[in-house]
Coordinates of C-alpha atoms in Angstrom, one line a residue:
Chain A
X24 CA 10.9 -33.0 41.5
X25 CA 12.0 -34.2 38.6
X26 CA 14.5 -32.4 36.2
X27 CA 12.3 -31.1 32.9
X28 CA 14.6 -32.7 30.2
X29 CA 12.3 -31.9 27.5
X30 CA 9.5 -29.7 26.7
X31 CA 7.3 -28.2 23.9
X32 CA 9.0 -24.9 22.5
X33 CA 7.9 -21.5 23.5
X34 CA 8.1 -20.7 19.9
X35 CA 4.8 -22.9 19.6
X36 CA 1.4 -21.9 20.6
X37 CA -0.6 -24.7 22.7
X38 CA -3.4 -24.7 19.6
X39 CA -3.6 -28.3 18.6
X40 CA -2.2 -28.9 15.1
X41 CA -4.7 -29.7 12.3
X42 CA -2.0 -31.9 10.5
X43 CA -2.7 -35.4 9.3
X44 CA -1.4 -38.2 11.0
X45 CA 2.1 -38.8 9.8
X46 CA 2.6 -35.3 8.4
X47 CA 6.0 -33.8 9.1
X48 CA 5.0 -30.5 9.3
X49 CA 4.6 -30.6 12.9
X50 CA 7.9 -31.7 13.4
X51 CA 9.5 -28.9 11.1
X52 CA 7.2 -26.5 12.8
X53 CA 9.1 -27.5 16.2
X54 CA 12.4 -27.3 14.5
X55 CA 11.6 -23.7 13.2
X56 CA 10.2 -22.7 16.7
X57 CA 13.4 -24.1 18.3
X58 CA 15.4 -22.2 16.5
X59 CA 14.0 -18.9 16.7
X60 CA 13.7 -19.4 20.3
X61 CA 17.3 -20.4 20.2
X62 CA 18.7 -17.5 18.6
X63 CA 16.4 -15.3 21.1
X64 CA 14.8 -13.9 18.0
X65 CA 11.1 -15.2 18.7
X66 CA 9.9 -12.0 20.3
X67 CA 10.8 -10.4 16.6
X68 CA 9.9 -12.7 14.3
X69 CA 7.1 -12.5 11.5
X70 CA 5.6 -15.8 9.7
X71 CA 4.3 -15.3 6.6
X72 CA 2.2 -18.3 5.8
X73 CA 1.3 -19.3 2.6
X74 CA -1.6 -21.2 1.0
X75 CA -1.9 -25.2 1.3
X76 CA -1.9 -27.1 4.8
X77 CA 0.4 -24.7 6.5
X78 CA -2.2 -21.9 5.5
X79 CA -3.1 -21.8 9.1
X80 CA 0.8 -22.1 10.9
X81 CA -0.1 -18.6 12.1
X82 CA -2.0 -20.6 14.7
X83 CA 0.7 -22.6 15.9
X84 CA 3.7 -20.3 15.7
X85 CA 4.1 -18.2 18.8
X86 CA 5.1 -15.2 17.0
X87 CA 3.4 -12.4 14.8
X88 CA 2.2 -13.6 11.5
X89 CA 1.0 -12.6 8.1
X90 CA -1.0 -14.8 5.9
X91 CA 0.0 -14.4 2.3
X92 CA -1.7 -15.3 -0.9
X93 CA -0.9 -18.3 -2.8
X94 CA 2.6 -18.1 -4.1
X95 CA 3.1 -14.5 -2.8
X96 CA 4.7 -15.2 0.3
X97 CA 8.3 -13.8 -0.8
X98 CA 6.7 -10.6 -2.3
X99 CA 5.0 -10.3 1.2
X100 CA 7.9 -11.0 3.4
X101 CA 10.0 -8.4 1.3
X102 CA 7.5 -5.6 1.9
X103 CA 7.6 -6.6 5.7
X104 CA 11.4 -6.8 5.9
X105 CA 12.0 -3.7 3.6
X106 CA 10.1 -1.3 5.7
X107 CA 11.1 -3.5 9.1
X108 CA 14.4 -4.6 9.2
X109 CA 14.9 -5.4 12.8
X110 CA 11.7 -7.6 11.9
X111 CA 13.0 -11.4 11.4
X112 CA 10.9 -12.1 8.7
X113 CA 10.4 -16.0 7.0
X114 CA 8.0 -17.3 4.9
X115 CA 7.0 -21.3 5.1
X116 CA 5.8 -22.7 1.7
X117 CA 4.7 -25.9 0.4
X118 CA 5.7 -26.8 -3.1
X119 CA 2.4 -25.9 -4.8
X120 CA 3.0 -22.6 -3.2
X121 CA 6.5 -22.1 -4.0
X122 CA 7.3 -24.4 -7.3
X123 CA 4.2 -23.5 -9.1
X124 CA 2.2 -20.3 -8.8
X125 CA 4.8 -18.7 -6.8
X126 CA 7.8 -19.3 -8.9
X127 CA 8.4 -15.8 -10.1
X128 CA 7.9 -14.2 -6.5
X129 CA 10.3 -16.8 -5.0
X130 CA 13.1 -16.8 -7.7
X131 CA 13.0 -12.4 -7.6
X132 CA 13.3 -12.1 -4.1
X133 CA 16.5 -14.5 -4.3
X134 CA 17.4 -12.4 -7.2
X135 CA 17.3 -9.4 -5.2
X136 CA 18.9 -10.8 -2.3
X137 CA 16.5 -10.1 0.4
X138 CA 17.4 -10.6 3.6
X139 CA 14.3 -13.1 4.5
X140 CA 14.4 -16.5 5.7
X141 CA 12.4 -19.5 3.4
X142 CA 11.4 -22.6 4.9
X143 CA 10.5 -24.8 1.5
X144 CA 8.5 -28.0 2.3
X145 CA 8.5 -30.4 -0.7
X146 CA 6.0 -33.4 -0.3
X147 CA 5.7 -33.7 -3.9
X148 CA 2.0 -32.9 -3.8
X149 CA -0.8 -30.5 -3.4
X150 CA -1.9 -31.7 0.3
X151 CA -4.5 -29.4 1.2
X152 CA -6.7 -29.4 -2.0
X153 CA -6.8 -33.5 -2.5
X154 CA -3.7 -34.7 -3.2
X155 CA -3.2 -33.2 -6.8
X156 CA -0.2 -33.5 -9.1
X157 CA 2.7 -30.5 -8.1
X158 CA 5.6 -29.5 -10.2
X159 CA 7.7 -32.0 -7.9
X160 CA 5.5 -35.1 -8.1
X161 CA 7.9 -37.8 -9.4
X162 CA 7.7 -39.6 -12.1
X163 CA 5.2 -42.4 -12.0
X164 CA 3.9 -41.0 -8.9
X165 CA 0.2 -41.3 -8.8
X166 CA -2.1 -38.5 -7.8
X167 CA -5.4 -37.3 -8.1
X168 CA -4.9 -35.3 -11.1
X169 CA -2.1 -37.8 -12.8
X170 CA -4.1 -41.3 -11.8
X171 CA -2.0 -43.2 -13.8
X172 CA 1.2 -41.7 -12.8
X173 CA 3.1 -38.7 -13.5
X174 CA 4.1 -38.9 -17.2
X175 CA 7.3 -37.3 -18.4
X176 CA 5.7 -36.2 -22.1
X177 CA 2.9 -34.9 -20.4
X178 CA 4.0 -33.2 -17.3
X179 CA 7.8 -32.9 -17.6
X180 CA 10.5 -33.9 -15.2
X181 CA 9.8 -33.0 -11.6
X182 CA 11.1 -29.7 -10.7
X183 CA 14.5 -29.1 -8.8
X184 CA 13.9 -26.1 -7.0
X185 CA 17.4 -25.8 -4.7
X186 CA 19.4 -26.7 -7.8
X187 CA 17.8 -23.6 -9.5
X188 CA 17.7 -21.5 -6.6
X189 CA 21.6 -22.0 -6.3
X190 CA 22.1 -20.8 -9.7
X191 CA 20.6 -17.3 -8.8
X192 CA 23.5 -14.7 -8.6
X193 CA 22.5 -13.1 -5.4
X194 CA 21.2 -16.4 -3.0
X195 CA 23.2 -17.1 0.2
X196 CA 22.7 -20.2 1.3
X197 CA 20.2 -22.9 -0.6
X198 CA 20.4 -26.4 1.4
X199 CA 17.9 -29.6 0.8
X200 CA 17.5 -31.8 3.9
X201 CA 14.7 -34.2 4.8
X202 CA 12.8 -34.6 7.8
X203 CA 11.8 -38.6 7.2
X204 CA 14.1 -39.8 10.0
X205 CA 15.6 -38.5 13.3
X206 CA 19.7 -38.2 11.4
X207 CA 18.3 -36.1 8.9
X208 CA 15.8 -34.2 11.5
X209 CA 19.1 -33.5 13.4
X210 CA 20.4 -32.0 10.2
X211 CA 17.0 -29.9 9.1
X212 CA 17.5 -28.2 12.6
X213 CA 21.0 -27.2 11.8
X214 CA 20.1 -25.8 8.2
X215 CA 17.3 -24.0 9.6
X216 CA 19.4 -22.6 12.3
X217 CA 21.5 -21.9 9.6
X218 CA 19.2 -20.1 7.6
X219 CA 18.1 -17.5 10.5
X220 CA 21.5 -16.9 11.5
X221 CA 22.1 -15.6 8.1
X222 CA 19.2 -13.2 8.4
X223 CA 20.6 -11.9 11.8
X224 CA 23.7 -11.5 10.4
X225 CA 22.2 -9.7 7.2
X226 CA 23.4 -12.2 4.7
X227 CA 20.7 -12.0 2.5
X228 CA 18.3 -14.7 1.0
X229 CA 18.4 -18.1 2.8
X230 CA 16.2 -21.1 2.0
X231 CA 16.2 -24.3 3.4
X232 CA 14.4 -27.0 1.1
X233 CA 12.8 -30.1 3.4
X234 CA 11.5 -33.0 1.8
X235 CA 8.5 -34.1 3.5
X236 CA 5.7 -36.7 3.7
X237 CA 1.9 -36.6 2.8
X238 CA 0.6 -40.0 3.7
X239 CA -2.8 -39.4 3.0
X240 CA -2.4 -37.7 -0.2
X241 CA 0.1 -40.3 -1.1
X242 CA -2.5 -43.2 0.2
X243 CA 0.2 -44.8 2.2
X244 CA 1.0 -45.2 6.1
X245 CA 3.0 -42.9 7.7
X246 CA 5.7 -45.5 8.1
X247 CA 5.6 -46.3 4.2
X248 CA 5.8 -42.5 3.7
X249 CA 9.0 -41.8 5.4
X250 CA 10.0 -44.9 3.2
X251 CA 9.0 -43.4 0.1
X252 CA 11.2 -40.3 1.3
X253 CA 14.2 -42.3 1.2
X254 CA 13.8 -44.7 -1.3
X255 CA 12.0 -42.5 -3.9
X256 CA 12.8 -38.7 -3.0
X257 CA 16.0 -38.3 -1.9
X258 CA 17.5 -40.2 -5.2
X259 CA 15.9 -37.6 -7.2
X260 CA 16.0 -34.8 -4.8
X261 CA 19.7 -35.0 -3.3
X262 CA 20.4 -33.7 -0.2
X263 CA 23.3 -31.1 0.7
X264 CA 24.3 -27.7 0.7
X265 CA 23.5 -26.6 -3.1
X266 CA 24.8 -23.0 -1.9
X267 CA 26.6 -21.5 0.8
X268 CA 28.3 -17.9 0.3
X269 CA 29.4 -18.0 3.7
X270 CA 31.7 -21.1 3.0
X271 CA 32.7 -19.6 -0.4
X272 CA 33.8 -15.8 0.9
X273 CA 35.3 -17.0 4.1
Chain B
X374 CA 4.3 28.9 -3.6
X375 CA 3.4 27.0 -7.0
X376 CA 5.3 24.8 -9.0
X377 CA 4.9 23.7 -12.2
X378 CA 4.9 19.7 -12.3
X379 CA 3.9 16.8 -14.3
X380 CA 0.6 15.0 -12.8
X381 CA 2.7 11.8 -12.4
X382 CA 5.3 13.6 -10.2
X383 CA 3.3 15.9 -8.5
X384 CA 1.5 12.7 -6.9
X385 CA 5.0 10.9 -6.1
X386 CA 5.9 14.4 -4.3
X387 CA 2.7 14.7 -2.6
X388 CA 2.9 11.2 -1.2
X389 CA 6.5 11.7 0.2
X390 CA 5.3 14.6 1.9
X391 CA 2.2 12.9 3.4
X392 CA 4.5 10.3 5.1
X393 CA 4.8 7.7 2.8
X394 CA 7.5 5.6 3.3
X395 CA 7.6 2.9 0.7
X396 CA 7.0 2.8 -2.9
X397 CA 6.5 -0.8 -4.5
X398 CA 5.9 -0.8 -8.5
X399 CA 6.3 -1.8 -12.2
X400 CA 6.9 -0.2 -15.3
X401 CA 4.0 0.6 -17.2
X402 CA 2.9 3.3 -19.5
X403 CA 1.6 5.8 -18.9
X404 CA 2.5 6.1 -15.4
X405 CA 6.5 5.6 -15.5
X406 CA 7.2 8.8 -14.1
X407 CA 5.7 7.3 -10.9
X408 CA 8.5 4.8 -10.3
X409 CA 10.9 7.0 -11.6
X410 CA 10.6 9.7 -9.3
X411 CA 10.2 7.6 -6.5
X412 CA 13.2 5.7 -7.2
X413 CA 15.5 8.7 -6.3
X414 CA 13.0 10.9 -4.1
X415 CA 12.1 8.0 -2.0
X416 CA 15.6 7.1 -0.8
X417 CA 16.4 10.7 -0.4
X418 CA 13.7 10.8 2.1
X419 CA 14.8 7.8 4.1
X420 CA 12.1 5.5 2.5
X421 CA 12.1 2.2 0.6
X422 CA 11.9 1.7 -3.3
X423 CA 11.6 -1.6 -4.9
X424 CA 11.2 -2.2 -8.4
X425 CA 9.0 -5.7 -8.1
X426 CA 8.9 -8.6 -10.8
X427 CA 5.2 -7.6 -11.8
X428 CA 2.3 -6.0 -10.5
X429 CA 1.3 -8.7 -8.4
X430 CA 4.6 -8.6 -6.7
X431 CA 4.5 -4.9 -6.0
X432 CA 1.0 -5.2 -4.3
X433 CA 1.8 -8.2 -2.3
X434 CA 4.9 -6.1 -1.2
X435 CA 2.3 -3.3 -0.5
X436 CA 0.2 -5.6 1.5
X437 CA 3.4 -7.1 3.7
X438 CA 4.7 -3.4 4.3
X439 CA 1.0 -2.3 5.2
X440 CA 1.0 -5.2 7.6
X441 CA 4.1 -4.1 9.4
X442 CA 2.5 -0.7 9.6
X443 CA 3.9 1.4 7.6
X444 CA 2.3 4.1 5.1
X445 CA 2.9 2.7 1.4
X446 CA 1.6 2.9 -1.9
X447 CA 1.9 1.4 -5.3
X448 CA 0.9 2.7 -8.7
X449 CA 0.2 1.2 -12.0
X450 CA -2.4 1.5 -15.3
X451 CA -5.2 -0.3 -16.3
X452 CA -3.7 -4.1 -17.5
X453 CA -1.4 -3.5 -14.5
X454 CA -4.0 -2.6 -12.1
X455 CA -5.9 -5.7 -13.4
X456 CA -3.1 -8.1 -12.1
X457 CA -3.1 -6.1 -8.8
X458 CA -7.0 -7.1 -8.1
X459 CA -6.0 -10.1 -6.2
X460 CA -4.0 -8.1 -3.8
X461 CA -6.5 -5.6 -3.7
X462 CA -8.9 -8.2 -2.4
X463 CA -6.4 -9.3 0.4
X464 CA -5.8 -6.0 1.4
X465 CA -9.3 -5.2 1.9
X466 CA -9.9 -8.6 3.7
X467 CA -7.0 -8.1 6.0
X468 CA -8.3 -4.6 6.7
X469 CA -4.7 -2.8 5.6
X470 CA -4.6 0.8 4.3
X471 CA -2.5 1.7 1.3
X472 CA -2.3 3.8 -1.9
X473 CA -3.2 2.6 -5.3
X474 CA -2.4 5.1 -8.0
X475 CA -4.1 3.9 -11.2
X476 CA -3.2 6.1 -14.1
X477 CA -5.7 4.7 -16.8
X478 CA -5.2 3.8 -20.6
X479 CA -7.5 2.4 -23.0
X480 CA -8.8 -1.3 -23.1
X481 CA -9.3 -4.1 -23.0
X482 CA -6.6 -5.8 -23.3
X483 CA -3.0 -4.3 -23.6
X484 CA -4.9 -2.1 -26.3
X485 CA -3.3 1.5 -26.2
X486 CA -1.2 4.1 -24.3
X487 CA -3.6 6.9 -24.6
X488 CA -6.0 8.5 -21.8
X489 CA -9.4 6.7 -21.2
X490 CA -12.0 6.0 -18.6
X491 CA -12.6 2.8 -19.3
X492 CA -11.7 1.5 -16.2
X493 CA -14.4 2.8 -14.2
X494 CA -15.8 -0.3 -13.3
X495 CA -12.3 -1.9 -12.5
X496 CA -11.8 0.8 -9.7
X497 CA -15.3 0.8 -8.2
X498 CA -16.4 -2.7 -8.9
X499 CA -13.4 -4.3 -8.1
X500 CA -11.9 -7.4 -10.0
X501 CA -11.0 -9.0 -6.5
X502 CA -13.0 -11.6 -5.3
X503 CA -15.5 -11.4 -2.3
X504 CA -17.5 -8.7 -0.8
X505 CA -15.6 -5.6 -0.5
X506 CA -15.4 -1.8 -1.7
X507 CA -12.6 0.4 -2.1
X508 CA -12.6 4.2 -2.0
X509 CA -11.7 6.0 -5.1
X510 CA -10.8 9.6 -5.9
X511 CA -11.1 11.1 -9.3
X512 CA -9.3 14.5 -9.3
X513 CA -9.6 16.3 -12.2
X514 CA -6.5 18.7 -12.0
X515 CA -2.8 18.3 -11.2
X516 CA -3.4 20.2 -7.8
X517 CA -6.4 18.0 -6.6
X518 CA -4.7 14.8 -7.7
X519 CA -1.8 15.7 -5.3
X520 CA -4.7 16.9 -2.4
X521 CA -6.8 13.8 -2.7
X522 CA -3.2 11.4 -2.7
X523 CA -2.5 13.1 0.7
X524 CA -6.3 12.9 2.1
X525 CA -6.1 9.2 0.5
X526 CA -3.5 8.1 3.3
X527 CA -5.8 9.7 5.8
X528 CA -9.0 7.8 4.6
X529 CA -7.0 4.3 4.3
X530 CA -5.6 4.8 7.5
X531 CA -8.8 5.7 9.4
X532 CA -10.9 3.1 8.0
X533 CA -8.3 0.7 7.6
X534 CA -8.8 0.2 3.8
X535 CA -6.8 0.2 0.6
X536 CA -7.5 3.9 -1.2
X537 CA -7.7 4.1 -4.9
X538 CA -6.6 7.5 -6.6
X539 CA -7.7 7.4 -10.2
X540 CA -6.7 9.6 -12.7
X541 CA -5.9 9.0 -16.6
X542 CA -3.1 9.2 -18.8
X543 CA -4.1 13.1 -19.7
X544 CA -3.9 14.1 -15.9
X545 CA -0.6 11.9 -15.7
X546 CA 1.4 13.4 -18.3
X547 CA 0.0 17.1 -18.1
X548 CA 2.3 19.8 -16.4
X549 CA 0.0 22.4 -14.2
X550 CA 1.1 24.9 -11.4
X551 CA 0.5 23.2 -8.0
X552 CA 0.9 23.9 -4.4
X553 CA 1.8 21.3 -1.9
X554 CA -0.3 21.9 1.2
X555 CA 1.2 20.6 4.4
X556 CA -0.4 17.7 4.9
X557 CA -1.6 17.3 8.3
X558 CA -2.5 13.3 8.7
X559 CA -3.2 12.3 12.5
X560 CA -1.6 9.6 13.8
X561 CA -3.8 6.7 13.6
X562 CA -3.6 3.4 16.2
X563 CA -1.3 1.1 14.2
X564 CA -1.2 -1.5 17.3
X565 CA -2.6 -4.0 14.8
X566 CA 1.0 -3.9 13.1
X567 CA 3.3 -7.2 12.8
X568 CA 7.0 -6.7 13.7
X569 CA 9.3 -6.6 16.9
X570 CA 6.5 -7.0 19.8
X571 CA 8.3 -6.2 23.2
X572 CA 6.1 -8.2 25.1
X573 CA 2.9 -7.2 23.5
X574 CA 0.4 -10.0 22.4
X575 CA 1.3 -11.6 19.0
X576 CA -0.6 -9.9 16.1
X577 CA -1.9 -11.9 12.8
X578 CA -3.0 -10.3 9.8
X579 CA -5.0 -12.6 7.9
X580 CA -7.9 -12.9 5.5
X581 CA -8.4 -16.5 6.0
X582 CA -11.6 -17.7 8.3
X583 CA -12.9 -20.9 7.6
X584 CA -15.9 -20.3 10.3
X585 CA -18.6 -19.5 8.7
X586 CA -20.6 -17.5 11.6
X587 CA -17.3 -15.7 12.2
X588 CA -16.3 -14.7 8.5
X589 CA -19.8 -13.4 8.0
X590 CA -19.6 -11.2 11.4
X591 CA -16.2 -9.9 10.3
X592 CA -17.7 -8.7 6.7
X593 CA -20.6 -7.2 8.2
X594 CA -18.1 -5.0 10.5
X595 CA -16.2 -4.1 7.6
X596 CA -19.6 -3.0 5.9
X597 CA -20.2 -0.9 9.2
X598 CA -16.9 1.2 8.1
X599 CA -18.2 1.4 4.7
X600 CA -21.2 3.0 6.3
X601 CA -19.1 5.4 7.7
X602 CA -17.2 5.7 4.4
X603 CA -20.3 6.9 2.8
X604 CA -21.5 9.0 5.6
X605 CA -18.2 10.8 5.8
X606 CA -16.1 10.8 2.7
X607 CA -18.4 11.1 -0.1
X608 CA -17.5 14.2 -1.9
X609 CA -19.2 16.0 -5.3
X610 CA -18.9 19.0 -7.1
X611 CA -22.4 20.4 -8.1
X612 CA -23.2 23.5 -10.1
X613 CA -26.8 22.6 -11.1
X614 CA -29.2 25.1 -10.3
X615 CA -32.7 26.1 -10.4
X616 CA -33.8 27.0 -14.2
X617 CA -31.2 24.7 -15.9
X618 CA -32.6 22.3 -18.1
X619 CA -30.2 19.6 -18.3
X620 CA -27.4 18.3 -16.0
X621 CA -24.0 16.9 -17.6
X622 CA -22.1 14.5 -15.4
X623 CA -18.7 13.8 -15.7
X624 CA -15.6 13.1 -13.4
X625 CA -11.6 13.7 -13.9
X626 CA -10.5 14.6 -17.2
X627 CA -14.2 14.8 -18.7
X628 CA -15.1 17.1 -16.3
X629 CA -12.8 19.7 -17.5
X630 CA -14.1 19.1 -20.9
X631 CA -17.4 19.1 -19.9
X632 CA -16.9 22.8 -18.1
X633 CA -16.3 24.3 -21.5
X634 CA -19.1 22.6 -23.0
X635 CA -21.7 23.9 -20.4
X636 CA -20.2 27.7 -21.0
X637 CA -20.8 27.0 -24.8
X638 CA -24.5 25.5 -24.1
X639 CA -25.3 28.8 -22.0
X640 CA -23.9 31.1 -24.8
X641 CA -26.2 29.2 -27.3
X642 CA -29.2 29.6 -24.9
X643 CA -29.6 26.2 -23.0
X644 CA -28.9 26.2 -19.0
X645 CA -27.0 23.5 -18.2
X646 CA -25.5 22.4 -14.7
X647 CA -22.5 19.8 -14.0
X648 CA -22.5 17.1 -11.5
X649 CA -18.9 16.1 -11.1
X650 CA -18.3 12.9 -8.9
X651 CA -15.1 13.6 -6.9
X652 CA -15.3 10.0 -5.0
X653 CA -16.4 7.3 -7.3
X654 CA -16.7 4.9 -4.4
X655 CA -18.8 6.1 -2.7
X656 CA -21.0 7.5 -5.6
X657 CA -22.5 10.9 -4.7
X658 CA -26.1 9.3 -5.2
X659 CA -27.1 12.5 -3.0
X660 CA -26.6 14.8 -6.0
X661 CA -29.0 13.3 -7.8
X662 CA -31.6 13.8 -5.5
X663 CA -34.1 16.7 -5.3
X664 CA -32.9 18.3 -8.7
X665 CA -34.7 21.4 -9.8
X666 CA -37.9 20.6 -11.6
X667 CA -36.3 22.3 -14.6
X668 CA -34.1 19.6 -15.6
X669 CA -35.4 17.4 -18.2
X670 CA -32.6 15.5 -18.9
X671 CA -29.0 13.9 -17.7
X672 CA -26.5 13.6 -19.9
X673 CA -23.3 11.3 -18.6
X674 CA -20.3 11.9 -20.5
X675 CA -17.2 9.5 -20.3
X676 CA -14.0 8.6 -22.3
X677 CA -15.5 5.0 -22.7
X678 CA -18.2 3.1 -24.0
X679 CA -20.4 4.2 -20.8
X680 CA -19.4 2.5 -17.3
X681 CA -20.3 5.5 -14.7
X682 CA -23.8 5.9 -16.6
X683 CA -25.0 2.9 -14.7
X684 CA -24.3 4.6 -11.5
X685 CA -26.0 7.5 -12.5
X686 CA -29.2 5.4 -13.7
X687 CA -29.0 4.1 -10.0
X688 CA -28.9 7.2 -8.5
X689 CA -31.5 9.1 -10.5
X690 CA -33.7 5.9 -9.9
X691 CA -35.8 6.7 -13.2
X692 CA -37.2 9.9 -12.6
X693 CA -35.5 11.3 -15.3
X694 CA -33.9 10.4 -18.7
X695 CA -30.4 9.3 -18.5
X696 CA -28.3 9.6 -21.7
X697 CA -24.7 8.7 -22.6
X698 CA -22.4 10.4 -24.9
X699 CA -18.8 9.0 -25.0
X700 CA -15.2 8.5 -27.2
X701 CA -12.8 5.7 -26.3
X702 CA -10.0 4.0 -27.4
X703 CA -7.7 7.2 -26.6
X704 CA -10.1 9.3 -28.7
X705 CA -10.8 12.3 -26.5
X706 CA -13.8 14.4 -27.0
X707 CA -13.7 18.1 -27.3
X708 CA -16.2 20.5 -25.9
X709 CA -18.1 21.8 -29.1
X710 CA -18.7 17.8 -29.6
X711 CA -20.5 17.3 -26.2
X712 CA -22.7 20.4 -26.5
X713 CA -23.4 19.6 -30.0
X714 CA -24.7 16.1 -28.5
X715 CA -26.2 17.7 -25.6
X716 CA -28.1 20.0 -27.6
X717 CA -29.3 17.0 -29.5
X718 CA -30.9 15.5 -26.8
X719 CA -32.3 18.8 -25.2
X720 CA -34.2 19.6 -28.7
X721 CA -35.3 16.0 -28.9
X722 CA -32.9 15.3 -32.5

């Protein structure tokens, strides 16, 4: 008998993932699932799925789930956590959901210092609806609603969500990471685990922004997509810890 | 023991006594006493109070808390209820119970803050997307408002649906003696709720269904529950009797004024009866069947430009002439005004 050195996380179901080839949602799902298992909270975790490609994330996470209206996941998570504080509640939101239609809900959940964990996946585009411009779409980046590339004097500059969230007095932990290569995937796992650990310890609002890809929406190969993250996204969306009250207060 | 209480506050007290453990709201006139009362009393009773950043957020907090199995509510007024419509559609679609208190003001738009009944369509026809209905109770007194708040939680949980109690600013702001009954709401099965699993299968509360075959069946199952609600929960008060020549139809505040108008009509020799729909959905169609042969006219009076009148016309089905009289914008008719209009109709003037 061989020794098992690697297996699928118990935090994931056996449902085949519906994500496109080269999309990093699968990788990020795995990291979240592993964290929940390792922290021993999978059986009391509640996913709040948002609208976008991860709308069906409840099929893949092996925990309870509530599917929320577009942008409203932080409000739904607030409702769950307030009446069921023993639940480990997390939202999983893309940049269209969180950074456009859901800005009010995410900002105010942080302002209230809700003891929830937000997994924010930023791939600079609306993937599910076919590759439209998002608030996070980079200048000159072509999408189906910015066919000649995003223009500053029309759409403004891309929204820097982690920088904004770090300014909120009651947010506890805000970090931007990336899932485009192995060293960064390992850092992403650490950040996700920390964000859940904070909730378990009752510290308050934690958000991990994860830079991700959309090869189909970007019209590039999966390899080119990871290179775009490295060469174009990371320079505009610098990685790092934007706020960690645990560090400040310790 | 009766206590003198404002409608908005009595609603809160009734909800807490009915076991409501979560309130999520947002300020808007004329319902502000509701979140104000809840901010203190909900905390005192060990429940949750959140002043949300918007009506949109508040209804979605209700959605989450209800999904977690808690007995919860929100309240708002006309433009705020408009913002909650998306959430109400999701609650209906995910089969989640809750109470929504609507204390209506005039419209459309921001309009005014005085009482109006121009949100009958909003309450009964919905502004959320999709095939769904929501039971709507329309009390005509502070006492009824408290009774129906408690009944609403039971209906909501029995049939797994959002339920609305619709009053207007007049009932919300008015003080009346009220007695709180001991609510006896059964414990309904909530094994569908999300939260700590303790080994059970995982629960998913959801409205997404990309399979047309499955979605059609889900919606048909929900409509079978609606059939049960129609059969079991429809409420109406009728004073119509043989010899009445006119039936006045009114709900809520209007019904109270109509009662006085009917007395005045009687004194002037015109026999009139009242049909007061208490549930606006389901609409009490049966009350309009088999009216006495003496009835020659149906007159609907509303504090609007005429909304419930369409449901009355459907119920009457062309068998009698259906007339309408209304005031709007926060203007409120007095009983002699209604009596005068009914008299004109009866006399063919």
